[in-house]
Amino acid sequence: MDVLKKVPVREQDAKVRATNFDEVCLGYNEEEAVEEAGRCINCKNARCIQGCPVAINIPGFIEKVKNGQFEEASKVIGQSSALPAVCGRVCPQESQCEGKCIRGIKGEPISIGKLERFVADWAREHDIKPEPPKEKNGKKVAIIGSGPAGLTCAGDLAKMGYDVTIFEALHKAGGVLVYGIPEFRLPKQGVVQPEIENVKALGVKIETNVVVGRSVTIDELLHEEGFDAVFIGSGAGLPKFMGIPGENANGVFSANEYLTRSNLMKAFDDNYDTPIAVSKKVAVVGGGNVAMDAARTALRLGAEVHIVYRRSEEELPARVEEVHHAKEEGIIFDLLTNPKEILVDENGWVKGMTCVRMELGEPDASGRRRPVEIPGSEFDLELDTVIMSLGTSPNPLISSTTEGLETNKWHCIVADEEKGQTTKEGVYAGGDAVTGAATVILAMGAGKAGAKGIHEYLSNR
Amino acid sequence: MYQITRAERLTDQIYLFDVVAKRVASSCLPGQFVIVKMDEVGERIPLTICDYNRETGEITIVLQTVGASTMKMARLQVGDSFMDVTGPLGMPSEFTQMPLEEVRQKKFLFVAGGVGSAPVYPQVKWLHEKGIDADVIIGARNKDLIILEEEMEKVAGNLYVTTDDGSYVRKGLVTDVVKDLVENQGKHYDICVAIGPMIMMKFVTLLTKELNIPTIVSLNPIMVDGTGMCGACRVTVGGQVKFACVDGPEFDGHQVNFEEAMKRQQMYKTYEGRAILKLQEGDTHHGGCGYCGGDK
Ligand SMILES: Cc1cc2nc3c(=O)[nH]c(=O)nc-3n(C[C@H](O)[C@H](O)[C@H](O)COP(=O)(O)OP(=O)(O)OC[C@H]3O[C@@H](n4cnc5c(N)ncnc54)[C@H](O)[C@@H]3O)c2cc1C
Ligand code: SF4
Ligand code: FES
């Protein structure tokens, strides 16, 4: 064994998986996990922990894996994270824990994400559940949204003895984990559902089909339904469009719509009633994780898929692993390319897209080199479907119906980072609703901070 | 689970249900809708709230069968349940948010085409309860497609019924009645609310534009979540893109791009297995007015 290299993880063959929705990565088995754990040198001043937004005791749990004490390992992770099976799969470890790992200086870092995933899967398969608190403190907290921020905040508060209810607008709990991230990356029945069940096992109640701001307002929750505090984890679900001609043609979708149809409504499965576009040639505009997910979903539904992105490969905001998987599966990358207009046939359907080639100029505010059009380089792509994946912003539904709740110019709720305190007393917020679209683990970190803030607030009242 | 306490067949293809949905019933206002999902595999279907009872926690919804999902739903009986009912969604009708004094000064004309009677009814009833009598026109292709006539009678000021084929009361399109009222009977209206198939709303707005009557329409584009998350429901109003589920469903009819809205409604019609029936008129309050043949 080469200690400089990660123990490789088994994956479904690219050709096979391009035609199914089963999980791409198969994960480590016990031997592989123990072997990989053996590479960790158990640093005293572990840099990996600093890279983890929820500060999991990484060398601590890896040590347990090394000794084959998998249940113990899951308890170590459980102290800091309520959704390890999810995080092990979707966190950008390369820029967090693994990015900091000392092993990474000379060779490959420890495969922390895959080990976390292994431990969480092992615990689930062996039916290890978190224990509900022994004593309740009689205080009620309402959580809005059941994404990673809401679930984490709920779990932490329940562990402290609070009576917690989550209100979720959709018919299923999980937020982006159920409606956005596809099955082949994050199995719903196998992985997400059990983690939600674990949160429920702590005593958390989940009421679905409640759109806060319409079905009930935050003030009503506080003053009529007897909640002592509220945490808003409503995400950043509002899709952006480009504003180019033809964008409302039939066959142009937001990535959110496309993914929701496929993931939440299970349109890919013939047993479900919700339809989804049957496409031959698809362009996905954008280069983030969401774009990769939409592209790989369209591919699995049988289409030829192009990613159209205005900068170069280096700037792709998606995780390296996702780009790599997408390429392996046969997604075509049209980089340094920007759409100008969607071409529409006489019946209102997409028939193509006019694009222009770009080159990179001077760095912009984000530090990335600004793409500029190359004059006269326009060309047409023939297409029947365009999926816009240009990012999302927080939905103003809650902020516009809650007096005293301040938002910034991007509609993000203003909240302090450490405790999630908003401008309204008793109301806390975190996750994408505050930061704009970010990551699962940052949302979880914000959920933890919110729980801490609420606990302090209610303890001192 | 949301229990069904009344299930009635109003016409061949129009069904009425009372459903227990406490949170919706306690907070909804005229103009709003719910999204109903029948069972695990069902679609999320937007349906107008036709009536509500704050005491019993029940809402009334009216369903037109236009595709596989709605046909399945139509078979439900008293004692059955819908798996999910979400709402209320969308903005309440504008007049419910205005000072009553102001509303009292306005003369309202409602135009309901086919299933459009369902969303029109709670608005007329709301006004009636505030002591405001509105004129209402109900139009349909023939007698069998007129719904909620008795209920409307009780809350409307004047009720005018018309059928395309003359099988009931009078022969003519709803626009003929609007014209007649304004031009021949000397009626004056400050606001027209027209709800029905897109094509009917389009023709009513063309007419009221000529007659100079501000007109509100209620759009029902394809929807998925109903909370502003997917953009499936986008419509162009006054040159701007709006999400009907959160910005609407009611808009200034004179600003709506009906051509685009009608094309977008067709979207899933051509897809595999979806051509069962006319999806053209969506799943809610449309069809039966005689303009579109949506109920054939
Ligand atoms: C397709 C896709 C792929 C992604 N891939 C990754 C990845 O690989 N790795 C990663 O780390 N991150 C990824 N992300 C980002 C990550 O999923 C989000 O940052 C994270 O889920 C945010 O969590 P949250 O709890 O703040 O919000 P969400 O997960 O968005 O949850 C918010 C919940 O609140 C509900 N809600 C909203 N408004 C209301 C209301 N008014 N009343 C009641 N409920 C309401 C919503 O329905 C939703 O369920 C991805 C995102 C998408 C869309
Ligand atoms: S930095 Fe790397 S080697 Fe050190 S404890 Fe963390 S995972 Fe182990
Ligand atoms: S239905 Fe999804 S945004 Fe309106």
PDB file of C-alpha atoms in Angstrom, chain A residues 138-144 157 162-167 205 207 210 212 216-231 425-427 454 457-458 461, chain B residues 23:
ATOM      1  CA  GLY A 138     -41.000  22.925  28.275  1.00  0.00           C
ATOM      2  CA  LYS A 139     -39.987  25.614  25.785  1.00  0.00           C
ATOM      3  CA  LYS A 140     -41.239  25.569  22.218  1.00  0.00           C
ATOM      4  CA  VAL A 141     -39.212  26.482  19.158  1.00  0.00           C
ATOM      5  CA  ALA A 142     -40.492  26.699  15.577  1.00  0.00           C
ATOM      6  CA  ILE A 143     -38.129  25.984  12.708  1.00  0.00           C
ATOM      7  CA  ILE A 144     -38.995  27.124   9.201  1.00  0.00           C
ATOM      8  CA  LEU A 157     -32.326  22.120  20.226  1.00  0.00           C
ATOM      9  CA  TYR A 162     -36.633  21.907  23.617  1.00  0.00           C
ATOM     10  CA  ASP A 163     -39.995  21.043  22.114  1.00  0.00           C
ATOM     11  CA  VAL A 164     -39.243  21.583  18.423  1.00  0.00           C
ATOM     12  CA  THR A 165     -41.559  21.705  15.398  1.00  0.00           C
ATOM     13  CA  ILE A 166     -40.307  22.107  11.839  1.00  0.00           C
ATOM     14  CA  PHE A 167     -42.659  23.741   9.314  1.00  0.00           C
ATOM     15  CA  LYS A 205     -41.991  17.123  14.957  1.00  0.00           C
ATOM     16  CA  GLU A 207     -45.335  19.544   9.807  1.00  0.00           C
ATOM     17  CA  VAL A 210     -47.064  24.744   5.689  1.00  0.00           C
ATOM     18  CA  VAL A 212     -44.837  30.289   6.367  1.00  0.00           C
ATOM     19  CA  VAL A 216     -49.227  31.109   9.010  1.00  0.00           C
ATOM     20  CA  THR A 217     -46.931  34.045   9.766  1.00  0.00           C
ATOM     21  CA  ILE A 218     -43.959  34.231  12.088  1.00  0.00           C
ATOM     22  CA  ASP A 219     -45.840  36.630  14.336  1.00  0.00           C
ATOM     23  CA  GLU A 220     -48.716  34.181  14.593  1.00  0.00           C
ATOM     24  CA  LEU A 221     -46.302  31.402  15.520  1.00  0.00           C
ATOM     25  CA  LEU A 222     -44.841  33.566  18.270  1.00  0.00           C
ATOM     26  CA  HIS A 223     -47.991  35.175  19.592  1.00  0.00           C
ATOM     27  CA  GLU A 224     -50.806  32.737  18.851  1.00  0.00           C
ATOM     28  CA  GLU A 225     -49.243  29.298  18.664  1.00  0.00           C
ATOM     29  CA  GLY A 226     -47.067  29.691  21.729  1.00  0.00           C
ATOM     30  CA  PHE A 227     -43.592  29.356  20.254  1.00  0.00           C
ATOM     31  CA  ASP A 228     -40.853  31.027  22.300  1.00  0.00           C
ATOM     32  CA  ALA A 229     -38.444  31.460  19.403  1.00  0.00           C
ATOM     33  CA  VAL A 230     -38.239  30.890  15.649  1.00  0.00           C
ATOM     34  CA  PHE A 231     -35.366  29.789  13.429  1.00  0.00           C
ATOM     35  CA  GLU A 425     -36.433  39.628  18.747  1.00  0.00           C
ATOM     36  CA  GLY A 426     -36.751  35.890  19.196  1.00  0.00           C
ATOM     37  CA  VAL A 427     -36.165  35.243  15.511  1.00  0.00           C
ATOM     38  CA  ILE A 454     -31.772  30.469  20.695  1.00  0.00           C
ATOM     39  CA  TYR A 457     -31.769  33.777  24.417  1.00  0.00           C
ATOM     40  CA  LEU A 458     -34.311  31.491  26.057  1.00  0.00           C
ATOM     41  CA  ARG A 461     -35.150  35.381  29.402  1.00  0.00           C
TER      42      ARG A 461
ATOM     43  CA  ARG B  23     -54.381  25.913   8.205  1.00  0.00           C
TER      44      ARG B  23
END
